[in-house]
Structure formats: C-alpha cells, structure tokens
Amino acid sequence: MSNHFTLDGVTVPFTTGQTIMDAALKAGIYIPHLCHNPEFKPHGSCRLCTVNVNGRNVAACTTPAAEGLEIENETHEITTQRRLLLKLLFVEGNHVCPACEKSGACQLQAVAYHCGMLAPEFVHFYPKRAVDASHPETIIDFNRCILCELCVRASHDIDKKSVFTISGRGIHSHLTINSPSGKLGDSDFTASDKAARVCPVGAILPKHKGYNKPIGKRLYDQAPISQVGDVAQHQEATDE
Amino acid sequence: MMDDDAQQTELGMSNLAGKEPFNLLQGLIALQHKHHYIPSDELERLAAASGISETHITSVIDFYGFLHTMPHGEYEILFSDNITDQMQGSHLLADLLSKGLGVAIGTTREDLRVSLDYTSCIGMGDQSPAALINGQTITRLTPSRIDQIIQLIESSTPLQQWPEELFVVDGKAQRKAIVLDTEYTSAAAIQACLDKGAEAVFNQLEQAGLRGGGGAGFSTASKWRLCASAAAEKRFVVCNADEGEPGTFKDRFLLQSHADRLIEGMTLCAAAIGANSGFIYLRGEYRYLLESLQSALDQRRNKCLLGDAILGHNDFNFDITIHLGAGAYICGEESALIESLEGKRGIPRSRPPFPVTQGYNGLPTVVNNVETFCNAAMIIQQGPEWYRQVGTPASPGTKLLSISGDCDHPGIYEFPFGTTITEILSCCGAHQTMAVQVGGAAGRLVSKSEFNRTIAFEDIPTGGSFIIFNQSRELLRAIENFTQFFQHESCGFCTPCRVGTSLLVKQLNKVMVGHATTKDLEEMSILSSLMKKTSHCGLGQTAANPILDGLGKFPKLFQSRLRATSFEPAFDLDASLEEARQLTGRDDPNAHLEGGGV
Ligand SMILES: Cc1cc2nc3c(=O)[nH]c(=O)nc-3n(C[C@H](O)[C@H](O)[C@H](O)COP(=O)(O)O)c2cc1C
Ligand code: SF4
Ligand code: SF4
C-alpha cells in the first residue's frame, strides 16, 4: 500500500502535499483544533491538534502526511494534554460562558466538552481588556480572543484589507485593528467580510442579534463537535 | 519633503550602501537610536514613505524590547538582569543609581533626562555587572562607577565625552586550544574553495565532523550541501550573532577579536553554496561592535576578499550586510531570525520547510552560528585531521565556553569536547561548587554528583554558556531568574509557551513566598511537561528546564518552602480588599478579613 498512514490504528489515505490534518478531515476523523480552518494556510499556534507521530509530538495541521506514519490522536495522554491547553486558553482570557452570545456554538467551549475539561483550575489572569462596539454591524470582545489569527488571515488573504494585526509579545500579545483610532468602526471592515465569519469563539460577533437560538437548539447542543465540525462553516451557511 | 538619499539616511538605511531595499525593523532601530523612542510624527512619515500601515508598524515596535513609542530619557540605561549580574550585586547598584538620579526603576524621569530599567542578559557575564547606556555597553559596575555615571548624567555630558575606561570590554581568551592557538591565514579557505570546488569543502567539513556551535549541533556539511542542492536562483548566508542565551558571550569574543575568521567562513560558505549576499544578524546588545565589524568588512572589500570579483574571480560576487536586533531573544531561533531580517516580528516559522530550502525571502539560506563559521574557515585552512585531533568521535574538535559565576577567572575558554565538568571547574578556579548551569537558561542544571560528565553533544550539549554556583548560593533564585527570562522572551505565538511561562512564574513565586503546597509542585511539573511536548519552538520546549531540573535534582529547595497543607488558595481575599481600604482611607480591624484566602 502506498500513501497511507494510521491514525489510532485506522488506516487513512492521503495525497502528496496534504498535512495529517487535511487527510484526517477528508477521512472524517476529528482531530481537535481551534486555529485551523481548511480554507486558510495552516498556522499551528493553538497546539490543540498536537498528535504523537512515531513517538514525536507534532502539530497535525502543519505536519506533512507521510507514508507509514503511526499516529496517536485520542489517547489518554494526548487528551489530558489537550485539556491542559484548553485550561490555559480559558484562564488567559475572560470567558463567562453562561453570559456569552456564542455559548453553544463556540468551538472553544465545544472542544473543551469533547476533551472532558470541567474546570479551568489554574489561576485566572483576569486581564483588563476592552470591548470595541464602535462598528455599526459587528462587535469585538477582546476578552474572548484566543489569538488564533483566523480573522487576521481572512482579512489579509481573502478580504485583502488587513484590518487585523497581532501586536506585542509573549503574554502581552493582542489583536489590534488597523484604523486611525484603532477602533473597528473606523476601519474598512464590513459585516460581509470573510473576517466577520471565521471567529471560532465569541470574540467577533454580529450586532443586533444574540441568544437567538434557545438552549438545546444551538449548534453543539445537537451533536458533539467531533461530528458537527468547525463553527466557521456553519457561520458561512447561516449567512447565505 | 526630503530627497531619497536623505530619506534613506533618516530611515537608517545609509549603512546599506543604498543597495538594500527598505527594511522596516532597521528603519525603526535607527529612529529609536536617534530619538530614544519612535515619535508619532516619524511613525506617520515612515508609514507614508513605506506604504506600511501605522498599526502594522506599531505591532513591530511592540514586539521588540528596545523599541518604544513613549518618550524615554536622553540617557537610557538598561541594567543587565542575568543571575550572574545579580550575583555581583547588580540590584544594589541599580538601586543606588535609581536613588542618586531620582528615577524609579522601570520609569523615565519627568525632565526626560534619564530612563532606568532592567533588560535580559547583555552578554557580559565575565565582566558584570554591566549595563547599556543608549545602546553602548558599560562593564564592571561598582558603587564608584555609579557615582561617576550620576555626575555625568546630571552634568549632561554627551556620551562621546564619557571616560573611555567605562566602555572597555575585555576581548582576551583565558584558555586556548587548537582553534584559538592556530594562526588564521587571510583568504586561505576561500582560495581553497575556489581552487578545489564546493564538493571538496563539503567533504572536508564532513570529515572534520563539524557541528553547529549554536547548541543544536546539526552537521554543518549537511546543512551547506542541502542548501547548495536546493533549486533556486539565489541563496543566502546568514550569521546568527544574536547570542541571547543567558550567560553566553563567546560569540561576542569572536566578533570582537576574530571578525576576520567569521567573514572568511561566511565567504567560504557563499563560494561553496553559490550565494551573493549574506547578513550578520547582530543582537542589539552588541551595538558597540557595529563600527569595528563595519570596518572589518570594509578592509576585506578593499583587499578584494569581499564584494565583486573576489580574489579576481569575475563570477564570484558576495557581500555582507549587518542587521541589528532590538532586544528579542527569540530572534536567535533561526526561522524567527529570518522573519526579523525581513523586518517583521520575530515569530518562528513552521518547519518544514527549513531555511536551507526556504529561508530569507523564501530562498535557500544557510543560518550558522558565529563559532561555526569561524571553525569552518579554520578547518578548510588546516584540514579535517587537524580538527579531529581532539574531541570525541561524535563531537570532534573544541568548544568555546563562556564561563561566569562563582570562579576566580571568568571568561572565554576553549576546551576539547569530552572535557569533564570537574576539569573545567578546576581550570577556571571554582571552589566549593554546588551546581553548574550548562547551556544557559534553556540548558541543564548539573549537580555535583554529575561533575564527572563531559561537555559533548552525546553527553551534556551546550551552546557555550557555563554558569557556576557555589554552595553559598540560593539556587531557587537562579531558577526564578531563568523562568522570568522565558516569560519575558516568549514570542506569544503558541498557547503552551505564551500562557505556560506566565503560569510558571506565578507558581514559582508562590513557592518563593512560602505559600505553595505539594499540589502546586505537581501542577508545575505537569505544566512543564506540557510545554516541552506541545510548544511550537525550542524556546517553549526548554523554558521549563530550570524548574524540571530543580524539582528533579534539588527537590529539597522546593519542599523546604512548602506549606504543610495540601491546598493553598491562589487568591488572597484580604489582600484583594486593599484597594477598597485605600479608597476609603480605612485600615481598622473591621476592614480586614481573618485568615485571608477562599
Ligand atoms: C529560542 C532559541 C534561541 C536561539 N538562539 C540562538 C543564538 O542566539 N545563536 C545561535 O547561534 N543559535 C541560536 N539558536 C539556534 C538556532 O535556531 C540555529 O539552530 C543555529 O543558529 C544554527 O547554527 P549552527 O548549526 O551553526 O549551530 C536558538 C534556538 C532557539 C530555539
Ligand atoms: S467565547 Fe466561547 S469559551 Fe469564551 S465565553 Fe464565549 S462561549 Fe465561553
Ligand atoms: S514556543 Fe514560545 S517562543 Fe516558540 S513559538 Fe511558541 S510562544 Fe513563541
């Protein structure tokens, strides 16, 4: 056999140039991820898709698939690792799920359920971050930003506007908006931009609607993320 | 409007001989150097001239430790804050200066005369405590030097008129072995390559067994071969002179005392792989070397050893540009270094592709450490057997060590690979040594029971840092210093390192103040292992080493500070009421909570 690897014992075919993530998605196997979206160049920053390849830990989204790899994905050890990574993302920002418009359709929350994360445990950072409500159609709540850079990539690669940039370094890294005042309302952004529909969490949200789906009917209430997939593709569908 | 030339000078492009395209980072560094910050009108001008948005420019400024958008003092002082500086009393000296000048550490004086702060290790571990003043290095600080500095600043004496002895950086080696003992012959290596061809060079480097001096020890012959065989129109040679690993200063020594060997090695590489341009990425902390390096390049240009038609070969053109760093340790990681060379924030790239196939501007690039290029030149000059006469089979040749900390003679030492820690300690006059940190903050803490181990890729690998702690030292302080270093230097790209380094600092602090429990230690080691396994680059993968080694080899350090209880809250309820107490002006018993935490 050529061009196959195994993922948790399951044989997965791939074509040359595909990453482990590409091939797994194609085969309908879920590898938890947040910063990955197949429409964009792989990023490899959230590290949630870290899998074990022949004893080495690598990000599935940036690692090329290769013949005969033996890959572990949903082992006890890796799931524990993922829970920890998720906890880090939760304590770094300010996430109050019960009050969040994205709750139930949020990928961070859904992956956390998938991995069995119950409480963040680590000390919360409680960063002081502002909300930007300056734009007529869209609101940005930086408290929930996980620095996946999907909006950065969408605005740069597809909208050709470069509305978003990451600034700062280390724990001070943050999303900034390219406009004279630094406010979204002052930028070229519009709600029809690709960048408006790629946020996996509740950081970039449409204005004038919220909580419009009752609990039980929300995206990830119906079925787990391992079956439903990324929220971005559903954001695309609802808008059309 | 300025004419083009003036604009180039303004943007700091003058040193590029007008040949290089506009580079944002180098432009910003020039502005910072001129104004001690980047004023908003300059930022606007830069944005207009370059077509890059102000937001994007600011994102680059905010990444680099030495660039800022807020006004700083006419004299900007940064104390090196490595553990070795602290062991020499740097904090007391910084406090003296702070009091004497009336400026708190981390701030700028109201009259904008002076700013004072700490910075990561500036590579002067053998002549510490040291500091940077407007980018120039001052070594061997003492209380009397601090008094002198206070007077010079209060009298507004221009830096050029400060006594020269303040700026002396010693450039001698304490111990020489085959490499430093052998005379360098100008152009011998380049001539050999031009005569015998690239394949002969690769073969000789392979026979010599030369491995990278930056720490990872990749085979230099393989790297050059891979780059030479990558299909491309253009290739680049890059010297990694970012030397940011705390306690390392051997590249500083080579850049200062053996620049010719370095340039020879880079030119040799260019001849062998077919490159026309090269860069030296010089860490901002070594700005004091800029002039001497420029003049070394000029001298070689004058001798036809650099530039067009090198050694009379019309088809061999190669020149080198120096790019400065701006206070970011991560830019020593080769792919982050390339991003930085391109003028961007220094975020490590995903690999593959590796720089040898897609490096600078997406083209094949060799990135080597300073020592690697110097050694390559000497190996081609002397032959591979010469190099192999010392060292071990897996680690042939010698290693330059930067020795600092508790010993009589800190400095540069050349040792054959395979030398034991004990021999090194006795050679530099170390007494009652408790532990050695080999390889810098990212390296390993070696305890007394392991002193029979050796410096070698197959035993204890090192980029060259060797910090000695005697029995009077509190090792936990060193572990804390290194952990804070990584928090400060994490680029922030990936989750485990960005958040993990901050959490480790918080948890270690809990240990230091005696509030930690066994559960906290467990949490620290779980987090450490997560960072090791899931981080995107070497920084995050090694950032927890000091804690892991501490917990593994010196568990008592931690355990002796634990609370007896199994759980201690991270949140102190009483302390959190402090702000309310201050606002209401109360401090009576009823304004306090008993017991503290929840
Ligand atoms: C966080 C980090 C910092 C690094 N800093 C340096 C450095 O300052 N100098 C250096 O030569 N290599 C440094 N390296 C290693 C480089 O990535 C690279 O391996 C080296 O420059 C290759 O040169 P060599 O093969 O000659 O050692 C660093 C690596 C990491 C992960
Ligand atoms: S963004 Fe997601 S994780 Fe964050 S508060 Fe909203 S629902 Fe919760
Ligand atoms: S490990 Fe740290 S330094 Fe490296 S990419 Fe991740 S955040 Fe940046």
Short mmCIF file of C-alpha atoms and ligand atoms in Angstrom, two decimals, chain A residues 44-45 47 169-170 173, chain B residues 63 329-330 333 336 346-349 486 489-499 501 531 534-543, ligand 3:
data_model
loop_
_atom_site.label_atom_id
_atom_site.label_comp_id
_atom_site.label_asym_id
_atom_site.label_seq_id
_atom_site.Cartn_x
_atom_site.Cartn_y
_atom_site.Cartn_z
CA GLY A 44 -0.03 25.83 14.19
CA SER A 45 -0.39 28.19 17.12
CA ARG A 47 -1.26 23.41 19.53
CA ARG A 169 4.99 39.97 22.53
CA GLY A 170 4.51 37.00 24.82
CA SER A 173 0.28 39.70 22.52
CA PHE B 63 7.40 43.16 19.72
CA TYR B 329 15.89 36.51 22.47
CA ILE B 330 13.53 34.57 20.21
CA GLU B 333 15.89 30.90 16.69
CA ALA B 336 12.42 33.85 13.78
CA GLY B 346 10.29 37.53 15.21
CA ILE B 347 7.77 34.69 15.20
CA PRO B 348 9.29 31.25 14.49
CA ARG B 349 8.02 29.68 11.30
CA PHE B 486 11.45 32.93 29.40
CA GLU B 489 11.08 36.46 25.96
CA SER B 490 8.25 34.15 24.84
CA CYS B 491 7.07 35.43 21.47
CA GLY B 492 3.46 34.70 22.35
CA PHE B 493 2.62 32.74 19.23
CA CYS B 494 1.64 29.42 20.75
CA THR B 495 -0.60 28.61 23.69
CA PRO B 496 1.63 26.40 25.89
CA CYS B 497 4.57 28.80 25.96
CA ARG B 498 2.66 32.09 25.95
CA VAL B 499 0.43 31.12 28.87
CA THR B 501 5.64 30.68 31.01
CA MET B 531 5.30 22.92 27.42
CA THR B 534 3.49 20.83 22.70
CA SER B 535 5.39 24.10 22.18
CA HIS B 536 5.96 25.32 18.65
CA CYS B 537 9.67 26.05 19.02
CA GLY B 538 12.73 25.42 21.14
CA LEU B 539 12.03 28.32 23.47
CA GLY B 540 8.83 26.87 24.86
CA GLN B 541 10.22 23.35 24.71
CA THR B 542 13.10 24.27 27.01
CA ALA B 543 11.56 27.06 29.11
S1 SF4 C 3 7.31 28.16 21.98
FE1 SF4 C 3 7.21 30.25 22.77
S2 SF4 C 3 8.71 31.37 21.60
FE2 SF4 C 3 8.29 29.46 20.48
S3 SF4 C 3 6.62 29.97 19.10
FE3 SF4 C 3 5.65 29.24 20.93
S4 SF4 C 3 5.27 31.14 22.10
FE4 SF4 C 3 6.77 31.64 20.54
#
